[in-house]
């Protein structure tokens, strides 16, 4: 058995990727952000304060004949960007891309932070990290993919995110036609709950890869490519108008600049992010100053290969073999 779901950029800056998920009987369809950096499936619901839920699609367990309250269970999560949410837990049927898990922990939000209130394009997150990262207490719950893995043709999923186009999350199979190059595999470290890996080197503008390894995570829930300062500086030294903008909290440059590509080695293959994907978006509508898709990870403490990097590749999240596969697109 397999599943295949389309995913779409939330806005012109590809800030988030939205995938529709069916919950309950009859199906209630919610737009969720699939996040390989976390392991909770949580949703705006009938239990979310009305003022916070306004503008969001919500899940009503009372309207689902297959919903069951997981008595005594609660959850609470805070993300890297300091957004947060918390609440109680139901189990219900959850279908993604045609594949159903009959009893999935659906975490209902009774509290959401301001960023979520304002982010009306999504009604919650579907975590695709490792189960160890789940926040439900007293007993941690499994992710949708973890529950599905044993019934899928293969215990893996792929992410094919695109710039301003519809992409896909495929479950249980690898559609190699989505890639141009071979898939390079490297061990994945799931001990912290997310998909850690090490790139063997990097280069700017098509030069030969150096041997400076980069350890980080493959994170569909993070917009940017966030790397060490020395890498960020090596890149922007090639961009004439680049400068750090305090108000934007990042490197900006003239939108008219022709940006160099950024490449990294992984699993014996090379992934090249074209400069066009790093010229992310004007700092505000109509501005001729653009915000960089590559920024510093210094104040986070972990390198994050977010959507800017993932858009250049077909990425295989292979739970069965605890490995990550990257193929040039
Ligand atoms: C330093 S991790 C920052 C990252 N959050 C972002 O990437 C947000 C995403 C976004 C974009 C637009 C609207 C709302 C949210 O976007 C920016 O922060 N941006 C984009 C726009 C730019 N102008 C400024 C910088 C982040 O916490 N991800 C987590 C998942 C997110 C949470 C917020 C909702 C969307 C999904 C998560 O995987 C990060 N994680 C990864 C591993 C371990 C723990 C952990 O928690």
mmCIF file of C-alpha atoms and ligand atoms in Angstrom:
data_model
loop_
_atom_site.group_PDB
_atom_site.id
_atom_site.type_symbol
_atom_site.label_atom_id
_atom_site.label_comp_id
_atom_site.label_asym_id
_atom_site.label_seq_id
_atom_site.Cartn_x
_atom_site.Cartn_y
_atom_site.Cartn_z
ATOM 1 C CA UNK A 1 0.000 0.000 0.000
ATOM 2 C CA UNK A 2 1.078 3.565 -0.661
ATOM 3 C CA UNK A 3 -0.080 7.167 -0.297
ATOM 4 C CA UNK A 4 0.502 10.304 -2.330
ATOM 5 C CA UNK A 5 -0.470 13.821 -1.293
ATOM 6 C CA UNK A 6 0.012 17.104 -3.119
ATOM 7 C CA UNK A 7 1.616 19.964 -1.243
ATOM 8 C CA UNK A 8 1.538 23.664 -2.105
ATOM 9 C CA UNK A 9 3.582 26.730 -1.107
ATOM 10 C CA UNK A 10 1.586 28.963 1.251
ATOM 11 C CA UNK A 11 2.637 32.273 -0.370
ATOM 12 C CA UNK A 12 4.958 33.892 -2.930
ATOM 13 C CA UNK A 13 7.952 33.368 -0.631
ATOM 14 C CA UNK A 14 7.360 29.587 -0.256
ATOM 15 C CA UNK A 15 7.207 30.272 3.493
ATOM 16 C CA UNK A 16 5.360 27.041 4.315
ATOM 17 C CA UNK A 17 4.020 24.025 2.421
ATOM 18 C CA UNK A 18 0.367 23.105 2.888
ATOM 19 C CA UNK A 19 -1.027 19.567 2.597
ATOM 20 C CA UNK A 20 -4.699 18.621 3.071
ATOM 21 C CA UNK A 21 -5.405 15.917 5.659
ATOM 22 C CA UNK A 22 -8.756 14.128 6.261
ATOM 23 C CA UNK A 23 -9.657 13.565 9.915
ATOM 24 C CA UNK A 24 -12.677 11.699 11.302
ATOM 25 C CA UNK A 25 -15.966 10.271 9.987
ATOM 26 C CA UNK A 26 -17.341 11.920 7.949
ATOM 27 C CA UNK A 27 -14.008 13.397 6.805
ATOM 28 C CA UNK A 28 -13.075 16.839 8.055
ATOM 29 C CA UNK A 29 -10.351 18.216 5.743
ATOM 30 C CA UNK A 30 -7.719 20.453 7.347
ATOM 31 C CA UNK A 31 -4.710 22.180 5.708
ATOM 32 C CA UNK A 32 -1.634 21.153 7.717
ATOM 33 C CA UNK A 33 2.074 21.940 7.587
ATOM 34 C CA UNK A 34 4.056 18.666 7.363
ATOM 35 C CA UNK A 35 7.100 19.054 9.607
ATOM 36 C CA UNK A 36 9.981 16.554 9.602
ATOM 37 C CA UNK A 37 11.420 18.647 12.484
ATOM 38 C CA UNK A 38 8.713 17.637 14.989
ATOM 39 C CA UNK A 39 6.581 14.636 15.964
ATOM 40 C CA UNK A 40 3.129 15.889 17.001
ATOM 41 C CA UNK A 41 -0.013 15.956 14.857
ATOM 42 C CA UNK A 42 -1.953 18.867 16.309
ATOM 43 C CA UNK A 43 -4.906 20.866 14.996
ATOM 44 C CA UNK A 44 -7.041 23.927 15.585
ATOM 45 C CA UNK A 45 -10.301 22.510 16.928
ATOM 46 C CA UNK A 46 -13.696 23.183 18.487
ATOM 47 C CA UNK A 47 -11.707 23.473 21.742
ATOM 48 C CA UNK A 48 -9.522 26.340 20.478
ATOM 49 C CA UNK A 49 -10.711 29.714 21.812
ATOM 50 C CA UNK A 50 -13.032 31.254 19.189
ATOM 51 C CA UNK A 51 -10.958 34.452 19.036
ATOM 52 C CA UNK A 52 -7.814 32.426 18.237
ATOM 53 C CA UNK A 53 -9.532 30.076 15.782
ATOM 54 C CA UNK A 54 -11.116 32.775 13.649
ATOM 55 C CA UNK A 55 -10.068 32.343 10.004
ATOM 56 C CA UNK A 56 -8.867 28.768 10.575
ATOM 57 C CA UNK A 57 -10.517 25.477 9.519
ATOM 58 C CA UNK A 58 -11.133 23.521 12.742
ATOM 59 C CA UNK A 59 -11.580 19.851 13.721
ATOM 60 C CA UNK A 60 -14.670 18.989 15.797
ATOM 61 C CA UNK A 61 -14.262 15.577 17.479
ATOM 62 C CA UNK A 62 -17.936 15.720 18.524
ATOM 63 C CA UNK A 63 -18.888 15.605 14.838
ATOM 64 C CA UNK A 64 -16.801 12.494 14.143
ATOM 65 C CA UNK A 65 -18.325 9.048 14.859
ATOM 66 C CA UNK A 66 -14.815 7.552 15.084
ATOM 67 C CA UNK A 67 -13.337 10.128 17.513
ATOM 68 C CA UNK A 68 -12.422 8.925 21.023
ATOM 69 C CA UNK A 69 -11.050 11.110 23.824
ATOM 70 C CA UNK A 70 -7.638 9.881 25.053
ATOM 71 C CA UNK A 71 -8.523 10.491 28.699
ATOM 72 C CA UNK A 72 -5.899 12.118 30.900
ATOM 73 C CA UNK A 73 -3.599 12.916 27.971
ATOM 74 C CA UNK A 74 -2.198 16.373 27.237
ATOM 75 C CA UNK A 75 0.495 17.912 25.034
ATOM 76 C CA UNK A 76 2.529 21.112 24.829
ATOM 77 C CA UNK A 77 5.097 22.112 22.202
ATOM 78 C CA UNK A 78 7.409 25.061 21.486
ATOM 79 C CA UNK A 79 9.167 25.370 18.106
ATOM 80 C CA UNK A 80 12.489 26.872 17.052
ATOM 81 C CA UNK A 81 10.802 30.138 16.074
ATOM 82 C CA UNK A 82 9.346 30.345 19.610
ATOM 83 C CA UNK A 83 5.789 29.660 18.428
ATOM 84 C CA UNK A 84 3.877 27.271 20.696
ATOM 85 C CA UNK A 85 0.621 25.381 21.272
ATOM 86 C CA UNK A 86 -0.892 22.926 23.770
ATOM 87 C CA UNK A 87 -4.083 20.996 24.558
ATOM 88 C CA UNK A 88 -5.702 17.584 24.971
ATOM 89 C CA UNK A 89 -5.810 14.468 22.788
ATOM 90 C CA UNK A 90 -8.282 12.379 20.767
ATOM 91 C CA UNK A 91 -7.752 9.375 18.565
ATOM 92 C CA UNK A 92 -9.457 9.289 15.198
ATOM 93 C CA UNK A 93 -9.089 8.062 11.606
ATOM 94 C CA UNK A 94 -6.539 10.163 9.724
ATOM 95 C CA UNK A 95 -6.104 9.860 5.947
ATOM 96 C CA UNK A 96 -3.153 11.370 4.049
ATOM 97 C CA UNK A 97 -2.899 10.981 0.289
ATOM 98 C CA UNK A 98 -5.429 8.146 0.260
ATOM 99 C CA UNK A 99 -3.749 6.115 3.016
ATOM 100 C CA UNK A 100 -5.675 5.793 6.304
ATOM 101 C CA UNK A 101 -4.497 5.204 9.859
ATOM 102 C CA UNK A 102 -7.570 4.101 11.806
ATOM 103 C CA UNK A 103 -6.513 5.211 15.286
ATOM 104 C CA UNK A 104 -4.155 8.211 15.117
ATOM 105 C CA UNK A 105 -3.504 10.542 18.068
ATOM 106 C CA UNK A 106 -4.986 13.897 17.014
ATOM 107 C CA UNK A 107 -3.824 16.593 19.404
ATOM 108 C CA UNK A 108 -6.497 19.250 19.874
ATOM 109 C CA UNK A 109 -5.275 22.791 20.640
ATOM 110 C CA UNK A 110 -6.806 24.552 23.629
ATOM 111 C CA UNK A 111 -4.029 27.185 23.411
ATOM 112 C CA UNK A 112 -2.071 28.550 20.407
ATOM 113 C CA UNK A 113 0.543 31.343 20.277
ATOM 114 C CA UNK A 114 0.050 34.555 18.294
ATOM 115 C CA UNK A 115 2.085 33.341 15.307
ATOM 116 C CA UNK A 116 -0.362 30.459 14.820
ATOM 117 C CA UNK A 117 -3.419 32.690 15.321
ATOM 118 C CA UNK A 118 -2.136 34.958 12.530
ATOM 119 C CA UNK A 119 -1.005 32.142 10.228
ATOM 120 C CA UNK A 120 -4.493 31.364 8.942
ATOM 121 C CA UNK A 121 -3.264 29.320 5.938
ATOM 122 C CA UNK A 122 -2.609 26.338 8.215
ATOM 123 C CA UNK A 123 -4.806 24.617 10.806
ATOM 124 C CA UNK A 124 -1.978 22.793 12.524
ATOM 125 C CA UNK A 125 1.014 20.538 11.936
ATOM 126 C CA UNK A 126 1.580 16.906 11.005
ATOM 127 C CA UNK A 127 4.903 15.856 12.500
ATOM 128 C CA UNK A 128 7.076 13.531 10.416
ATOM 129 C CA UNK A 129 9.909 13.338 12.929
ATOM 130 C CA UNK A 130 10.798 10.306 15.082
ATOM 131 C CA UNK A 131 8.321 9.172 17.791
ATOM 132 C CA UNK A 132 10.835 10.004 20.556
ATOM 133 C CA UNK A 133 10.049 13.681 19.906
ATOM 134 C CA UNK A 134 6.298 13.426 20.613
ATOM 135 C CA UNK A 135 5.143 15.658 23.520
ATOM 136 C CA UNK A 136 1.982 13.816 24.666
ATOM 137 C CA UNK A 137 1.939 12.946 28.390
ATOM 138 C CA UNK A 138 1.657 10.657 30.341
ATOM 139 C CA UNK A 139 2.261 8.345 27.322
ATOM 140 C CA UNK A 140 3.944 9.593 24.102
ATOM 141 C CA UNK A 141 1.991 8.893 20.910
ATOM 142 C CA UNK A 142 3.182 7.731 17.506
ATOM 143 C CA UNK A 143 3.328 9.945 14.415
ATOM 144 C CA UNK A 144 1.001 9.283 11.508
ATOM 145 C CA UNK A 145 3.902 7.928 9.445
ATOM 146 C CA UNK A 146 5.108 5.678 12.278
ATOM 147 C CA UNK A 147 1.588 4.211 12.563
ATOM 148 C CA UNK A 148 1.435 3.779 8.769
ATOM 149 C CA UNK A 149 4.959 2.410 8.206
ATOM 150 C CA UNK A 150 4.249 -1.277 8.823
ATOM 151 C CA UNK A 151 1.359 -1.304 6.347
ATOM 152 C CA UNK A 152 3.140 0.724 3.654
ATOM 153 C CA UNK A 153 4.886 -1.115 0.804
ATOM 154 C CA UNK A 154 8.175 0.323 2.148
ATOM 155 C CA UNK A 155 8.749 2.123 5.503
ATOM 156 C CA UNK A 156 9.768 5.421 3.864
ATOM 157 C CA UNK A 157 8.377 8.675 2.502
ATOM 158 C CA UNK A 158 9.693 11.234 0.043
ATOM 159 C CA UNK A 159 9.401 15.025 -0.043
ATOM 160 C CA UNK A 160 9.293 16.789 -3.411
ATOM 161 C CA UNK A 161 8.878 20.484 -2.549
ATOM 162 C CA UNK A 162 8.844 23.010 -5.393
ATOM 163 C CA UNK A 163 9.235 26.780 -5.857
ATOM 164 C CA UNK A 164 5.795 28.271 -6.545
ATOM 165 C CA UNK A 165 4.461 24.976 -7.854
ATOM 166 C CA UNK A 166 2.583 21.949 -6.528
ATOM 167 C CA UNK A 167 4.868 19.277 -5.085
ATOM 168 C CA UNK A 168 4.191 16.004 -3.277
ATOM 169 C CA UNK A 169 4.716 13.855 -0.201
ATOM 170 C CA UNK A 170 4.730 10.181 -1.250
ATOM 171 C CA UNK A 171 4.431 7.390 1.292
ATOM 172 C CA UNK A 172 5.707 3.814 0.802
ATOM 173 C CA UNK A 173 7.347 4.315 -2.586
ATOM 174 C CA UNK A 174 10.022 6.343 -4.393
ATOM 175 C CA UNK A 175 8.995 7.920 -7.711
ATOM 176 C CA UNK A 176 12.470 8.251 -9.203
ATOM 177 C CA UNK A 177 11.045 10.111 -12.236
ATOM 178 C CA UNK A 178 10.782 13.132 -9.913
ATOM 179 C CA UNK A 179 14.602 13.293 -9.822
ATOM 180 C CA UNK A 180 17.240 14.076 -12.493
ATOM 181 C CA UNK A 181 20.226 12.570 -10.665
ATOM 182 C CA UNK A 182 20.955 9.421 -8.637
ATOM 183 C CA UNK A 183 19.853 9.139 -4.980
ATOM 184 C CA UNK A 184 22.781 9.511 -2.560
ATOM 185 C CA UNK A 185 22.072 7.831 0.797
ATOM 186 C CA UNK A 186 23.612 8.740 4.150
ATOM 187 C CA UNK A 187 22.818 7.575 7.717
ATOM 188 C CA UNK A 188 20.032 9.473 9.520
ATOM 189 C CA UNK A 189 20.282 10.175 13.249
ATOM 190 C CA UNK A 190 16.786 10.168 14.784
ATOM 191 C CA UNK A 191 17.921 10.217 18.420
ATOM 192 C CA UNK A 192 16.786 13.817 18.964
ATOM 193 C CA UNK A 193 13.448 13.276 17.234
ATOM 194 C CA UNK A 194 14.329 14.871 13.898
ATOM 195 C CA UNK A 195 16.220 13.752 10.772
ATOM 196 C CA UNK A 196 19.920 14.493 11.438
ATOM 197 C CA UNK A 197 22.618 13.874 8.826
ATOM 198 C CA UNK A 198 26.069 15.048 7.731
ATOM 199 C CA UNK A 199 26.920 16.655 4.401
ATOM 200 C CA UNK A 200 30.523 15.897 3.400
ATOM 201 C CA UNK A 201 31.410 19.341 2.002
ATOM 202 C CA UNK A 202 30.119 22.370 0.131
ATOM 203 C CA UNK A 203 30.960 24.837 -2.633
ATOM 204 C CA UNK A 204 29.771 28.155 -4.012
ATOM 205 C CA UNK A 205 29.027 28.846 -7.667
ATOM 206 C CA UNK A 206 29.797 25.406 -9.070
ATOM 207 C CA UNK A 207 33.349 25.209 -7.688
ATOM 208 C CA UNK A 208 34.758 21.852 -6.534
ATOM 209 C CA UNK A 209 33.281 20.653 -3.211
ATOM 210 C CA UNK A 210 35.556 21.275 -0.220
ATOM 211 C CA UNK A 211 35.863 18.747 2.621
ATOM 212 C CA UNK A 212 34.277 20.865 5.348
ATOM 213 C CA UNK A 213 31.486 18.613 6.615
ATOM 214 C CA UNK A 214 28.184 20.134 7.738
ATOM 215 C CA UNK A 215 26.055 18.313 10.327
ATOM 216 C CA UNK A 216 22.414 19.391 10.359
ATOM 217 C CA UNK A 217 18.815 18.321 9.931
ATOM 218 C CA UNK A 218 16.486 17.899 6.958
ATOM 219 C CA UNK A 219 13.505 19.981 8.018
ATOM 220 C CA UNK A 220 10.406 20.521 5.844
ATOM 221 C CA UNK A 221 8.971 22.831 8.538
ATOM 222 C CA UNK A 222 11.742 25.416 8.257
ATOM 223 C CA UNK A 223 11.615 27.901 5.392
ATOM 224 C CA UNK A 224 15.298 28.771 5.107
ATOM 225 C CA UNK A 225 18.693 27.088 4.725
ATOM 226 C CA UNK A 226 20.395 27.917 8.044
ATOM 227 C CA UNK A 227 24.152 27.202 8.224
ATOM 228 C CA UNK A 228 27.301 28.245 10.148
ATOM 229 C CA UNK A 229 28.555 31.817 9.770
ATOM 230 C CA UNK A 230 31.741 30.778 7.937
ATOM 231 C CA UNK A 231 29.648 29.073 5.244
ATOM 232 C CA UNK A 232 27.200 31.976 5.038
ATOM 233 C CA UNK A 233 30.070 34.471 4.696
ATOM 234 C CA UNK A 234 31.833 32.328 2.067
ATOM 235 C CA UNK A 235 28.614 32.467 0.046
ATOM 236 C CA UNK A 236 27.698 36.150 0.393
ATOM 237 C CA UNK A 237 31.321 37.262 -0.253
ATOM 238 C CA UNK A 238 30.351 36.501 -3.853
ATOM 239 C CA UNK A 239 27.314 38.785 -3.725
ATOM 240 C CA UNK A 240 28.323 42.391 -4.374
ATOM 241 C CA UNK A 241 25.382 44.134 -2.678
ATOM 242 C CA UNK A 242 24.963 41.694 0.240
ATOM 243 C CA UNK A 243 24.754 43.216 3.712
ATOM 244 C CA UNK A 244 23.355 42.298 7.119
ATOM 245 C CA UNK A 245 20.072 44.127 7.772
ATOM 246 C CA UNK A 246 19.302 44.455 11.487
ATOM 247 C CA UNK A 247 15.621 45.126 11.012
ATOM 248 C CA UNK A 248 15.270 42.087 8.746
ATOM 249 C CA UNK A 249 17.478 39.998 11.058
ATOM 250 C CA UNK A 250 19.347 38.600 8.091
ATOM 251 C CA UNK A 251 21.435 39.175 4.951
ATOM 252 C CA UNK A 252 19.739 41.187 2.195
ATOM 253 C CA UNK A 253 20.909 42.196 -1.302
ATOM 254 C CA UNK A 254 19.698 43.894 -4.499
ATOM 255 C CA UNK A 255 16.970 41.762 -6.054
ATOM 256 C CA UNK A 256 18.654 42.385 -9.443
ATOM 257 C CA UNK A 257 21.854 40.575 -8.386
ATOM 258 C CA UNK A 258 22.631 37.317 -10.142
ATOM 259 C CA UNK A 259 23.198 34.957 -7.170
ATOM 260 C CA UNK A 260 25.710 32.077 -7.302
ATOM 261 C CA UNK A 261 24.529 28.517 -6.701
ATOM 262 C CA UNK A 262 25.283 26.642 -3.450
ATOM 263 C CA UNK A 263 26.236 22.938 -3.549
ATOM 264 C CA UNK A 264 26.691 20.316 -0.841
ATOM 265 C CA UNK A 265 27.877 16.737 -0.952
ATOM 266 C CA UNK A 266 25.704 14.010 0.552
ATOM 267 C CA UNK A 267 25.831 10.234 0.216
ATOM 268 C CA UNK A 268 28.363 10.387 -2.613
ATOM 269 C CA UNK A 269 26.264 12.743 -4.732
ATOM 270 C CA UNK A 270 26.191 16.536 -5.056
ATOM 271 C CA UNK A 271 23.073 18.637 -4.572
ATOM 272 C CA UNK A 272 23.200 22.070 -6.187
ATOM 273 C CA UNK A 273 20.763 24.787 -5.114
ATOM 274 C CA UNK A 274 20.458 27.277 -8.009
ATOM 275 C CA UNK A 275 21.016 30.919 -7.054
ATOM 276 C CA UNK A 276 17.438 31.673 -8.061
ATOM 277 C CA UNK A 277 16.172 29.605 -5.111
ATOM 278 C CA UNK A 278 18.369 31.609 -2.729
ATOM 279 C CA UNK A 279 16.976 34.906 -3.992
ATOM 280 C CA UNK A 280 13.954 34.317 -1.829
ATOM 281 C CA UNK A 281 11.690 37.358 -1.735
ATOM 282 C CA UNK A 282 11.621 41.170 -1.517
ATOM 283 C CA UNK A 283 11.867 42.351 2.087
ATOM 284 C CA UNK A 284 8.461 43.991 1.552
ATOM 285 C CA UNK A 285 6.098 44.293 -1.379
ATOM 286 C CA UNK A 286 7.618 46.186 -4.280
ATOM 287 C CA UNK A 287 11.014 46.582 -2.607
ATOM 288 C CA UNK A 288 14.143 46.104 -4.752
ATOM 289 C CA UNK A 289 15.945 44.692 -1.713
ATOM 290 C CA UNK A 290 15.654 40.921 -1.331
ATOM 291 C CA UNK A 291 16.007 38.632 1.712
ATOM 292 C CA UNK A 292 18.435 35.717 1.413
ATOM 293 C CA UNK A 293 17.282 32.087 1.502
ATOM 294 C CA UNK A 294 20.628 31.186 3.136
ATOM 295 C CA UNK A 295 21.038 32.661 6.608
ATOM 296 C CA UNK A 296 23.090 32.058 9.769
ATOM 297 C CA UNK A 297 22.254 29.236 12.190
ATOM 298 C CA UNK A 298 24.484 30.820 14.881
ATOM 299 C CA UNK A 299 21.704 31.741 17.309
ATOM 300 C CA UNK A 300 19.922 28.400 16.869
ATOM 301 C CA UNK A 301 22.808 26.031 17.534
ATOM 302 C CA UNK A 302 21.837 23.548 14.839
ATOM 303 C CA UNK A 303 22.197 23.673 11.038
ATOM 304 C CA UNK A 304 18.882 23.356 9.233
ATOM 305 C CA UNK A 305 18.486 22.231 5.607
ATOM 306 C CA UNK A 306 15.020 23.745 5.306
ATOM 307 C CA UNK A 307 12.744 24.283 2.312
ATOM 308 C CA UNK A 308 15.316 26.366 0.347
ATOM 309 C CA UNK A 309 17.572 23.291 0.226
ATOM 310 C CA UNK A 310 14.801 20.695 -0.044
ATOM 311 C CA UNK A 311 13.362 22.434 -3.141
ATOM 312 C CA UNK A 312 16.517 21.478 -5.083
ATOM 313 C CA UNK A 313 16.099 17.770 -4.394
ATOM 314 C CA UNK A 314 13.918 14.721 -4.094
ATOM 315 C CA UNK A 315 14.510 13.688 -0.473
ATOM 316 C CA UNK A 316 13.911 10.138 0.800
ATOM 317 C CA UNK A 317 13.169 9.810 4.533
ATOM 318 C CA UNK A 318 13.898 6.102 4.952
ATOM 319 C CA UNK A 319 12.789 5.024 8.441
ATOM 320 C CA UNK A 320 13.352 1.308 7.767
ATOM 321 C CA UNK A 321 17.037 1.806 7.006
ATOM 322 C CA UNK A 322 17.490 4.906 9.255
ATOM 323 C CA UNK A 323 18.906 6.849 6.312
ATOM 324 C CA UNK A 324 18.262 9.930 4.211
ATOM 325 C CA UNK A 325 18.446 9.929 0.405
ATOM 326 C CA UNK A 326 19.040 13.073 -1.654
ATOM 327 C CA UNK A 327 18.678 13.284 -5.460
ATOM 328 C CA UNK A 328 19.181 16.396 -7.614
ATOM 329 C CA UNK A 329 15.927 17.624 -9.236
HETATM 330 C C1 LIG B 1 14.994 27.894 13.700
HETATM 331 S S1 LIG B 1 13.691 26.915 13.203
HETATM 332 C C2 LIG B 1 12.532 28.092 12.672
HETATM 333 C C3 LIG B 1 11.355 27.400 12.026
HETATM 334 N N1 LIG B 1 10.343 28.353 11.597
HETATM 335 C C4 LIG B 1 10.357 28.813 10.358
HETATM 336 O O1 LIG B 1 11.142 28.474 9.502
HETATM 337 C C5 LIG B 1 9.211 29.775 10.036
HETATM 338 C C6 LIG B 1 8.100 29.002 9.354
HETATM 339 C C7 LIG B 1 6.928 29.937 9.147
HETATM 340 C C8 LIG B 1 6.854 30.717 7.993
HETATM 341 C C9 LIG B 1 5.772 31.559 7.821
HETATM 342 C C10 LIG B 1 4.757 31.622 8.787
HETATM 343 C C11 LIG B 1 4.869 30.847 9.942
HETATM 344 C C12 LIG B 1 5.957 30.006 10.118
HETATM 345 O O2 LIG B 1 9.696 30.789 9.116
HETATM 346 C C13 LIG B 1 10.678 31.610 9.574
HETATM 347 O O3 LIG B 1 11.112 31.571 10.696
HETATM 348 N N2 LIG B 1 11.127 32.474 8.622
HETATM 349 C C14 LIG B 1 10.531 32.498 7.306
HETATM 350 C C15 LIG B 1 10.237 33.903 6.889
HETATM 351 C C16 LIG B 1 11.473 34.786 7.016
HETATM 352 N N3 LIG B 1 11.164 36.142 6.601
HETATM 353 C C17 LIG B 1 11.956 34.778 8.463
HETATM 354 C C18 LIG B 1 12.265 33.373 8.891
HETATM 355 C C19 LIG B 1 10.676 26.439 12.977
HETATM 356 O O4 LIG B 1 10.539 26.692 14.159
HETATM 357 N N4 LIG B 1 10.212 25.337 12.355
HETATM 358 C C20 LIG B 1 9.477 24.330 13.128
HETATM 359 C C21 LIG B 1 8.176 23.993 12.411
HETATM 360 C C22 LIG B 1 7.379 25.282 12.124
HETATM 361 C C23 LIG B 1 6.816 25.892 13.417
HETATM 362 C C24 LIG B 1 5.972 27.100 13.120
HETATM 363 C C25 LIG B 1 4.847 26.778 12.167
HETATM 364 C C26 LIG B 1 5.370 26.170 10.891
HETATM 365 C C27 LIG B 1 6.222 24.943 11.184
HETATM 366 C C28 LIG B 1 10.405 23.100 13.350
HETATM 367 O O5 LIG B 1 10.634 22.418 12.128
HETATM 368 C C29 LIG B 1 11.755 23.568 13.887
HETATM 369 N N5 LIG B 1 12.362 22.531 14.719
HETATM 370 C C30 LIG B 1 13.262 21.665 14.145
HETATM 371 C C31 LIG B 1 13.906 20.706 14.925
HETATM 372 C C32 LIG B 1 13.619 20.636 16.299
HETATM 373 C C33 LIG B 1 12.691 21.499 16.854
HETATM 374 C C34 LIG B 1 12.041 22.468 16.054
HETATM 375 O O6 LIG B 1 11.204 23.270 16.502
#
